[in-house]
mmCIF file of C-alpha atoms and ligand atoms in Angstrom:
data_model
loop_
_atom_site.group_PDB
_atom_site.id
_atom_site.type_symbol
_atom_site.label_atom_id
_atom_site.label_comp_id
_atom_site.label_asym_id
_atom_site.label_seq_id
_atom_site.Cartn_x
_atom_site.Cartn_y
_atom_site.Cartn_z
ATOM 1 C CA MET A 2 36.636 153.225 185.771
ATOM 2 C CA ASN A 3 35.401 149.985 187.285
ATOM 3 C CA THR A 4 34.487 148.256 184.085
ATOM 4 C CA PHE A 5 35.884 148.050 180.583
ATOM 5 C CA LYS A 6 32.927 145.939 179.418
ATOM 6 C CA ASP A 7 32.551 146.147 175.612
ATOM 7 C CA LYS A 8 35.704 148.272 175.384
ATOM 8 C CA SER A 9 38.222 147.058 172.808
ATOM 9 C CA ILE A 10 41.802 147.548 173.934
ATOM 10 C CA VAL A 11 44.931 146.807 171.877
ATOM 11 C CA ILE A 12 48.178 146.194 173.772
ATOM 12 C CA THR A 13 51.565 145.807 172.089
ATOM 13 C CA GLY A 14 54.424 144.051 173.845
ATOM 14 C CA ALA A 15 51.712 142.152 175.708
ATOM 15 C CA ALA A 16 53.557 138.882 176.305
ATOM 16 C CA MET A 17 55.417 140.009 179.421
ATOM 17 C CA GLY A 18 56.344 142.876 181.691
ATOM 18 C CA LEU A 19 54.276 146.050 181.625
ATOM 19 C CA GLY A 20 52.086 144.936 178.709
ATOM 20 C CA LEU A 21 51.090 141.656 180.360
ATOM 21 C CA ALA A 22 50.421 143.320 183.726
ATOM 22 C CA THR A 23 48.002 145.764 182.085
ATOM 23 C CA ALA A 24 46.369 142.973 180.065
ATOM 24 C CA LYS A 25 45.694 141.064 183.297
ATOM 25 C CA TYR A 26 44.386 144.202 185.005
ATOM 26 C CA LEU A 27 41.991 144.985 182.148
ATOM 27 C CA ALA A 28 40.892 141.355 181.765
ATOM 28 C CA VAL A 29 39.577 141.464 185.330
ATOM 29 C CA LYS A 30 37.613 144.566 184.296
ATOM 30 C CA ASN A 31 36.081 142.699 181.323
ATOM 31 C CA ALA A 32 37.860 144.476 178.458
ATOM 32 C CA ASN A 33 37.995 142.845 175.017
ATOM 33 C CA LEU A 34 41.719 142.442 174.458
ATOM 34 C CA THR A 35 43.920 142.261 171.370
ATOM 35 C CA LEU A 36 47.367 141.218 172.542
ATOM 36 C CA VAL A 37 50.271 141.840 170.160
ATOM 37 C CA ASP A 38 53.837 140.565 170.509
ATOM 38 C CA TYR A 39 56.605 139.167 168.305
ATOM 39 C CA ASN A 40 57.432 136.446 170.817
ATOM 40 C CA GLU A 41 54.773 133.921 169.847
ATOM 41 C CA GLU A 42 55.582 131.381 172.548
ATOM 42 C CA ALA A 43 55.513 133.945 175.355
ATOM 43 C CA LEU A 44 52.315 135.428 173.907
ATOM 44 C CA GLY A 45 50.612 132.011 174.003
ATOM 45 C CA LYS A 46 51.649 131.547 177.626
ATOM 46 C CA ALA A 47 50.443 135.051 178.511
ATOM 47 C CA ALA A 48 47.032 134.305 176.979
ATOM 48 C CA GLU A 49 46.791 131.039 178.959
ATOM 49 C CA GLU A 50 47.686 132.855 182.171
ATOM 50 C CA ILE A 51 45.046 135.532 181.592
ATOM 51 C CA LEU A 52 42.343 133.014 180.682
ATOM 52 C CA ALA A 53 43.147 130.947 183.772
ATOM 53 C CA THR A 54 42.215 133.849 186.038
ATOM 54 C CA SER A 55 39.663 135.601 183.771
ATOM 55 C CA PRO A 56 37.990 132.746 181.821
ATOM 56 C CA GLU A 57 35.194 134.997 180.488
ATOM 57 C CA VAL A 58 37.497 137.491 178.802
ATOM 58 C CA LYS A 59 37.338 137.908 175.014
ATOM 59 C CA LEU A 60 40.923 137.776 173.866
ATOM 60 C CA LYS A 61 42.695 137.774 170.502
ATOM 61 C CA THR A 62 46.452 137.229 170.136
ATOM 62 C CA VAL A 63 48.382 138.533 167.126
ATOM 63 C CA LYS A 64 51.990 137.676 166.387
ATOM 64 C CA ALA A 65 53.424 140.893 164.938
ATOM 65 C CA ASP A 66 56.633 142.904 164.970
ATOM 66 C CA VAL A 67 55.773 146.551 165.678
ATOM 67 C CA SER A 68 58.802 147.738 163.703
ATOM 68 C CA LYS A 69 57.271 146.306 160.479
ATOM 69 C CA GLU A 70 54.632 148.536 158.953
ATOM 70 C CA GLU A 71 52.751 145.623 157.330
ATOM 71 C CA ASP A 72 52.585 143.819 160.680
ATOM 72 C CA VAL A 73 51.132 146.940 162.295
ATOM 73 C CA LYS A 74 48.434 147.238 159.605
ATOM 74 C CA ARG A 75 47.654 143.574 160.246
ATOM 75 C CA TYR A 76 47.282 143.822 164.021
ATOM 76 C CA VAL A 77 44.997 146.840 163.634
ATOM 77 C CA ALA A 78 42.880 144.950 161.062
ATOM 78 C CA GLU A 79 42.708 141.866 163.292
ATOM 79 C CA ALA A 80 41.586 143.926 166.295
ATOM 80 C CA LEU A 81 38.855 145.513 164.157
ATOM 81 C CA ASN A 82 37.804 142.111 162.792
ATOM 82 C CA ALA A 83 37.545 140.678 166.261
ATOM 83 C CA PHE A 84 35.912 143.576 168.098
ATOM 84 C CA GLY A 85 34.713 146.115 165.487
ATOM 85 C CA LYS A 86 36.499 149.120 167.014
ATOM 86 C CA ILE A 87 39.510 150.204 169.075
ATOM 87 C CA ASP A 88 38.669 152.232 172.185
ATOM 88 C CA GLY A 89 42.095 152.152 173.786
ATOM 89 C CA PHE A 90 45.608 151.588 172.477
ATOM 90 C CA TYR A 91 48.505 150.790 174.818
ATOM 91 C CA ASN A 92 51.459 151.425 172.491
ATOM 92 C CA ASN A 93 53.927 149.704 174.784
ATOM 93 C CA ALA A 94 56.381 147.448 172.940
ATOM 94 C CA GLY A 95 59.970 148.605 173.250
ATOM 95 C CA ILE A 96 63.519 147.417 173.831
ATOM 96 C CA GLU A 97 66.461 148.807 175.760
ATOM 97 C CA GLY A 98 69.274 147.876 173.368
ATOM 98 C CA ARG A 99 72.766 147.355 174.842
ATOM 99 C CA GLN A 100 74.469 149.594 177.342
ATOM 100 C CA ALA A 101 77.550 151.347 175.979
ATOM 101 C CA PRO A 102 78.976 154.880 175.806
ATOM 102 C CA LEU A 103 77.738 156.980 172.881
ATOM 103 C CA THR A 104 80.977 156.758 170.841
ATOM 104 C CA ASN A 105 81.172 152.944 171.214
ATOM 105 C CA TYR A 106 77.526 152.186 170.556
ATOM 106 C CA GLU A 107 77.029 149.508 167.870
ATOM 107 C CA ILE A 108 75.288 151.182 164.944
ATOM 108 C CA ASP A 109 73.202 148.087 164.132
ATOM 109 C CA VAL A 110 71.794 147.967 167.660
ATOM 110 C CA PHE A 111 71.181 151.732 167.567
ATOM 111 C CA LYS A 112 69.117 151.336 164.377
ATOM 112 C CA LYS A 113 67.150 148.429 165.843
ATOM 113 C CA VAL A 114 66.227 150.502 168.905
ATOM 114 C CA VAL A 115 65.053 153.310 166.587
ATOM 115 C CA ASP A 116 63.035 150.860 164.450
ATOM 116 C CA ILE A 117 61.150 149.408 167.422
ATOM 117 C CA ASN A 118 60.910 152.266 169.939
ATOM 118 C CA LEU A 119 60.389 155.170 167.549
ATOM 119 C CA LEU A 120 59.005 153.817 164.263
ATOM 120 C CA GLY A 121 57.029 151.066 166.013
ATOM 121 C CA VAL A 122 55.239 153.636 168.168
ATOM 122 C CA TYR A 123 54.718 155.902 165.162
ATOM 123 C CA TYR A 124 53.263 153.130 162.930
ATOM 124 C CA GLY A 125 50.929 152.164 165.761
ATOM 125 C CA MET A 126 49.509 155.669 166.047
ATOM 126 C CA ARG A 127 49.464 156.098 162.276
ATOM 127 C CA TYR A 128 47.110 153.137 161.778
ATOM 128 C CA VAL A 129 45.084 153.273 165.005
ATOM 129 C CA ILE A 130 44.265 157.010 165.019
ATOM 130 C CA PRO A 131 42.188 156.994 161.779
ATOM 131 C CA GLU A 132 39.964 154.271 163.288
ATOM 132 C CA MET A 133 39.508 156.327 166.459
ATOM 133 C CA GLN A 134 38.746 159.418 164.352
ATOM 134 C CA LYS A 135 35.957 157.495 162.603
ATOM 135 C CA GLN A 136 34.572 156.521 166.022
ATOM 136 C CA GLY A 137 34.921 160.102 167.323
ATOM 137 C CA SER A 138 36.703 158.825 170.425
ATOM 138 C CA GLY A 139 39.776 156.982 171.603
ATOM 139 C CA ARG A 140 42.534 156.890 174.186
ATOM 140 C CA ILE A 141 46.206 156.274 173.411
ATOM 141 C CA VAL A 142 48.914 155.576 175.959
ATOM 142 C CA ASN A 143 52.429 155.613 174.579
ATOM 143 C CA VAL A 144 55.317 154.324 176.662
ATOM 144 C CA ALA A 145 58.213 156.705 177.093
ATOM 145 C CA SER A 146 60.469 156.350 180.145
ATOM 146 C CA VAL A 147 62.300 158.503 182.650
ATOM 147 C CA GLY A 148 64.834 158.176 179.802
ATOM 148 C CA GLY A 149 62.297 160.193 177.777
ATOM 149 C CA ILE A 150 62.657 163.187 180.112
ATOM 150 C CA ARG A 151 66.237 162.718 181.458
ATOM 151 C CA GLY A 152 69.581 161.410 180.241
ATOM 152 C CA VAL A 153 70.575 157.868 181.278
ATOM 153 C CA LEU A 154 74.225 156.809 181.276
ATOM 154 C CA ASN A 155 75.226 154.493 178.405
ATOM 155 C CA GLN A 156 71.780 154.386 176.792
ATOM 156 C CA THR A 157 71.919 156.950 173.979
ATOM 157 C CA PRO A 158 69.482 155.322 171.510
ATOM 158 C CA TYR A 159 67.046 154.387 174.279
ATOM 159 C CA VAL A 160 67.047 157.969 175.592
ATOM 160 C CA ALA A 161 66.822 159.422 172.083
ATOM 161 C CA THR A 162 63.881 157.229 171.091
ATOM 162 C CA LYS A 163 62.015 157.723 174.364
ATOM 163 C CA HIS A 164 62.364 161.524 173.978
ATOM 164 C CA ALA A 165 60.922 160.981 170.498
ATOM 165 C CA VAL A 166 57.964 159.094 172.000
ATOM 166 C CA ALA A 167 57.326 162.069 174.306
ATOM 167 C CA GLY A 168 57.478 164.390 171.282
ATOM 168 C CA MET A 169 55.159 162.289 169.132
ATOM 169 C CA THR A 170 52.720 162.085 172.048
ATOM 170 C CA LYS A 171 52.563 165.875 172.275
ATOM 171 C CA ASN A 172 52.001 166.172 168.530
ATOM 172 C CA ALA A 173 49.292 163.525 168.332
ATOM 173 C CA ALA A 174 47.597 165.220 171.290
ATOM 174 C CA LEU A 175 47.574 168.558 169.446
ATOM 175 C CA GLU A 176 46.412 167.144 166.154
ATOM 176 C CA TYR A 177 43.621 164.721 167.157
ATOM 177 C CA ALA A 178 42.006 165.887 170.409
ATOM 178 C CA ARG A 179 39.453 167.746 168.261
ATOM 179 C CA ASP A 180 38.309 164.296 167.075
ATOM 180 C CA GLY A 181 37.926 162.973 170.601
ATOM 181 C CA VAL A 182 41.262 161.145 170.550
ATOM 182 C CA TYR A 183 43.377 161.849 173.626
ATOM 183 C CA THR A 184 47.026 160.823 173.651
ATOM 184 C CA ASN A 185 49.289 160.650 176.688
ATOM 185 C CA ALA A 186 52.517 158.911 177.575
ATOM 186 C CA ILE A 187 53.795 157.304 180.725
ATOM 187 C CA ALA A 188 57.408 157.656 181.822
ATOM 188 C CA PRO A 189 58.175 154.716 184.105
ATOM 189 C CA GLY A 190 61.267 154.609 186.275
ATOM 190 C CA ALA A 191 62.715 151.210 187.154
ATOM 191 C CA ILE A 192 59.812 148.767 187.270
ATOM 192 C CA LEU A 193 60.790 145.161 187.903
ATOM 193 C CA THR A 194 60.087 143.433 184.572
ATOM 194 C CA PRO A 195 62.192 140.994 182.487
ATOM 195 C CA MET A 196 63.685 144.000 180.638
ATOM 196 C CA VAL A 197 64.892 145.641 183.834
ATOM 197 C CA ALA A 198 66.194 142.353 185.250
ATOM 198 C CA GLU A 199 68.259 142.048 182.055
ATOM 199 C CA ALA A 200 69.565 145.622 182.467
ATOM 200 C CA PHE A 201 70.808 144.834 185.997
ATOM 201 C CA LYS A 202 72.684 141.839 184.537
ATOM 202 C CA GLN A 203 74.486 144.236 182.209
ATOM 203 C CA VAL A 204 75.334 146.635 185.047
ATOM 204 C CA ASN A 205 76.729 143.883 187.305
ATOM 205 C CA PRO A 206 76.985 140.481 185.562
ATOM 206 C CA GLU A 207 78.400 138.818 188.720
ATOM 207 C CA ASP A 208 75.719 140.126 191.068
ATOM 208 C CA PRO A 209 72.637 141.640 189.361
ATOM 209 C CA LYS A 210 70.726 141.593 192.674
ATOM 210 C CA ALA A 211 73.355 143.943 194.172
ATOM 211 C CA ALA A 212 72.897 146.322 191.232
ATOM 212 C CA GLU A 213 69.143 146.203 191.811
ATOM 213 C CA ALA A 214 69.493 146.944 195.551
ATOM 214 C CA GLU A 215 71.839 149.857 194.848
ATOM 215 C CA PHE A 216 69.412 151.309 192.315
ATOM 216 C CA ALA A 217 66.485 150.986 194.718
ATOM 217 C CA GLN A 218 68.411 152.893 197.398
ATOM 218 C CA ARG A 219 68.515 155.996 195.189
ATOM 219 C CA ASN A 220 64.716 156.087 194.893
ATOM 220 C CA PRO A 221 62.738 158.193 197.422
ATOM 221 C CA THR A 222 60.573 155.096 198.070
ATOM 222 C CA LYS A 223 63.692 152.863 198.502
ATOM 223 C CA ARG A 224 62.224 150.267 196.184
ATOM 224 C CA LEU A 225 61.582 149.533 192.534
ATOM 225 C CA GLY A 226 58.143 149.846 190.994
ATOM 226 C CA LYS A 227 55.775 146.965 190.300
ATOM 227 C CA PRO A 228 54.141 146.290 186.901
ATOM 228 C CA GLU A 229 50.694 146.260 188.592
ATOM 229 C CA GLU A 230 51.272 149.821 189.803
ATOM 230 C CA VAL A 231 51.863 150.927 186.223
ATOM 231 C CA ALA A 232 48.796 148.972 185.071
ATOM 232 C CA SER A 233 46.404 151.001 187.226
ATOM 233 C CA LEU A 234 47.741 154.297 185.834
ATOM 234 C CA VAL A 235 47.502 152.994 182.266
ATOM 235 C CA ALA A 236 43.958 151.749 182.880
ATOM 236 C CA PHE A 237 42.924 155.232 184.006
ATOM 237 C CA LEU A 238 44.513 156.858 180.937
ATOM 238 C CA LEU A 239 42.787 154.319 178.643
ATOM 239 C CA SER A 240 39.385 154.863 180.244
ATOM 240 C CA GLU A 241 36.642 157.417 179.769
ATOM 241 C CA ASP A 242 37.529 158.744 183.223
ATOM 242 C CA CYS A 243 40.496 160.278 181.447
ATOM 243 C CA GLN A 244 38.921 163.547 180.331
ATOM 244 C CA TYR A 245 40.918 166.656 179.443
ATOM 245 C CA VAL A 246 44.256 165.020 180.228
ATOM 246 C CA ASN A 247 45.999 165.203 176.848
ATOM 247 C CA GLY A 248 49.578 165.390 175.613
ATOM 248 C CA GLN A 249 51.091 164.673 179.028
ATOM 249 C CA VAL A 250 54.171 162.614 179.786
ATOM 250 C CA ILE A 251 53.416 161.246 183.244
ATOM 251 C CA ALA A 252 56.306 159.978 185.331
ATOM 252 C CA ILE A 253 55.656 156.878 187.420
ATOM 253 C CA ASP A 254 58.951 156.498 189.215
ATOM 254 C CA GLY A 255 58.457 156.996 192.958
ATOM 255 C CA GLY A 256 59.515 160.625 192.509
ATOM 256 C CA GLU A 257 63.076 159.774 191.479
ATOM 257 C CA SER A 258 63.202 161.996 188.401
ATOM 258 C CA ASN A 259 62.758 165.089 190.626
ATOM 259 C CA ILE A 260 66.040 164.546 192.466
ATOM 260 C CA TYR A 261 68.862 166.988 191.831
ATOM 261 C CA GLY A 262 72.065 166.266 193.729
ATOM 262 C CA ASN A 263 72.175 163.894 196.699
ATOM 263 C CA ALA A 264 68.941 162.758 198.262
HETATM 264 P P1 NAD B 22 59.886 143.532 178.607
HETATM 265 O O1 NAD B 22 61.111 143.248 177.819
HETATM 266 O O2 NAD B 22 59.724 142.867 179.922
HETATM 267 O O3 NAD B 22 58.588 143.248 177.718
HETATM 268 C C1 NAD B 22 58.495 143.841 176.442
HETATM 269 C C2 NAD B 22 57.608 143.007 175.535
HETATM 270 O O4 NAD B 22 57.602 143.667 174.257
HETATM 271 C C3 NAD B 22 58.127 141.591 175.326
HETATM 272 O O5 NAD B 22 57.063 140.682 175.421
HETATM 273 C C4 NAD B 22 58.704 141.631 173.909
HETATM 274 O O6 NAD B 22 58.646 140.377 173.229
HETATM 275 C C5 NAD B 22 57.826 142.679 173.250
HETATM 276 N N1 NAD B 22 58.454 143.319 172.080
HETATM 277 C C6 NAD B 22 59.679 143.908 172.024
HETATM 278 N N2 NAD B 22 59.925 144.350 170.788
HETATM 279 C C7 NAD B 22 58.825 144.038 170.039
HETATM 280 C C8 NAD B 22 58.488 144.229 168.675
HETATM 281 N N3 NAD B 22 59.342 144.785 167.809
HETATM 282 N N4 NAD B 22 57.276 143.819 168.251
HETATM 283 C C9 NAD B 22 56.404 143.215 169.110
HETATM 284 N N5 NAD B 22 56.696 142.979 170.404
HETATM 285 C C10 NAD B 22 57.889 143.394 170.866
HETATM 286 O O7 NAD B 22 59.849 145.114 178.786
HETATM 287 P P2 NAD B 22 58.993 146.025 179.794
HETATM 288 O O8 NAD B 22 59.881 146.395 180.916
HETATM 289 O O9 NAD B 22 57.669 145.432 180.026
HETATM 290 O O10 NAD B 22 58.881 147.320 178.879
HETATM 291 C C11 NAD B 22 57.696 147.680 178.202
HETATM 292 C C12 NAD B 22 57.826 149.115 177.741
HETATM 293 O O11 NAD B 22 58.042 149.940 178.889
HETATM 294 C C13 NAD B 22 59.009 149.372 176.811
HETATM 295 O O12 NAD B 22 58.649 150.335 175.848
HETATM 296 C C14 NAD B 22 60.047 149.922 177.757
HETATM 297 O O13 NAD B 22 60.999 150.729 177.101
HETATM 298 C C15 NAD B 22 59.188 150.727 178.696
HETATM 299 N N6 NAD B 22 59.796 151.026 179.987
HETATM 300 C C16 NAD B 22 59.993 150.052 180.897
HETATM 301 C C17 NAD B 22 60.557 150.389 182.121
HETATM 302 C C18 NAD B 22 60.773 149.372 183.191
HETATM 303 O O14 NAD B 22 61.325 149.751 184.235
HETATM 304 N N7 NAD B 22 60.381 148.132 183.034
HETATM 305 C C19 NAD B 22 60.931 151.703 182.385
HETATM 306 C C20 NAD B 22 60.708 152.665 181.419
HETATM 307 C C21 NAD B 22 60.123 152.309 180.228
#
C-alpha cells in the first residue's frame, strides 16, 4: 500500500529499534501515528527525528509501560482522542531479559520478561480489539521472534514468552477475523537494533563485534537483518493489502530458522 493517509496506527516500543524504523516508514506514507514507549527521553528524540524528515505527519507520543494495564488503557484512549480510531496496531514492545541457563535464571528477571512480553502484548490486544470490532476492521501485528518458533540457548523466558505471543496471535486470529480484525505475528531473526547490540555484549563482553560477525556467518545471507527490512513487512501486514492472511507467524530471518545441521 503506497499511502497510509488517514490511517491511525499505534506502535508500542516506538522509541528505538524495530518500532522506530516502522514509525519512520509509515510517517513517509502519511500515517497518523501514536507512538508509545516507557523511555520518555528516547521517545521525544524519536518524535523529533521523524518530524525532521516527515514534517507533515500527525504524531502523538504517549509515555506508557505496556506491562501496566492502566497504562495500556491510557495509550488506547489517547490514540482514540487524537485520531478517532485505530486502524493498525504494531504490538512491538519487548525485552530480552538476561542470558543464563534455565536453572540459574533470576526469577525476578523471568517475571519481568513475562510481564512485558506476554502480558504487555495481551493487554494491548485486549484493549485495542474492541475498538477495531466497533469499526468492523483492523490489523494487528504482534512481535514474536525466531525464539517464538525455536529454542534459543540461555533465553528461557524470552523463548517462553515469544511462543506465547505466537499462541495468542493464533487465538486472536480465530476469534476476531469474523469482525474484520486480522492478527498476525512477525518472527524476526537477528536484526541490528539496540537490543541485539546489547545481546552481543552479553555473548562476548570483550569483543561484541566478533560475536556479531560469528552470528552473521551462520545466516544463509551472511549478514544480520536491518530494521527497515522489517518495517516494510510490518507495513504490508498493517495495510488493507493484507487480505486473508490471518493467524500467521511470519519469519523474517534470512532463512536461518530453516537450517537443520551444518549449512
Ligand atoms: P529495542 O530494545 O531496540 O527497542 C525496544 C523498545 O521498546 C525500546 O524503545 C524500549 O524502551 C521499549 N520498551 C521495552 N519495554 C517496554 C515497556 N514495558 N513499555 C513500553 N516500552 C517498552 O528492541 P528491538 O530489537 O527493537 O525489539 C522490538 C521487538 O522485536 C521486541 O519485542 C523484541 O523481542 C522483538 N525482536 C527483536 C529482534 C531483533 O533482532 N532486534 C528479534 C526478534 C524479536
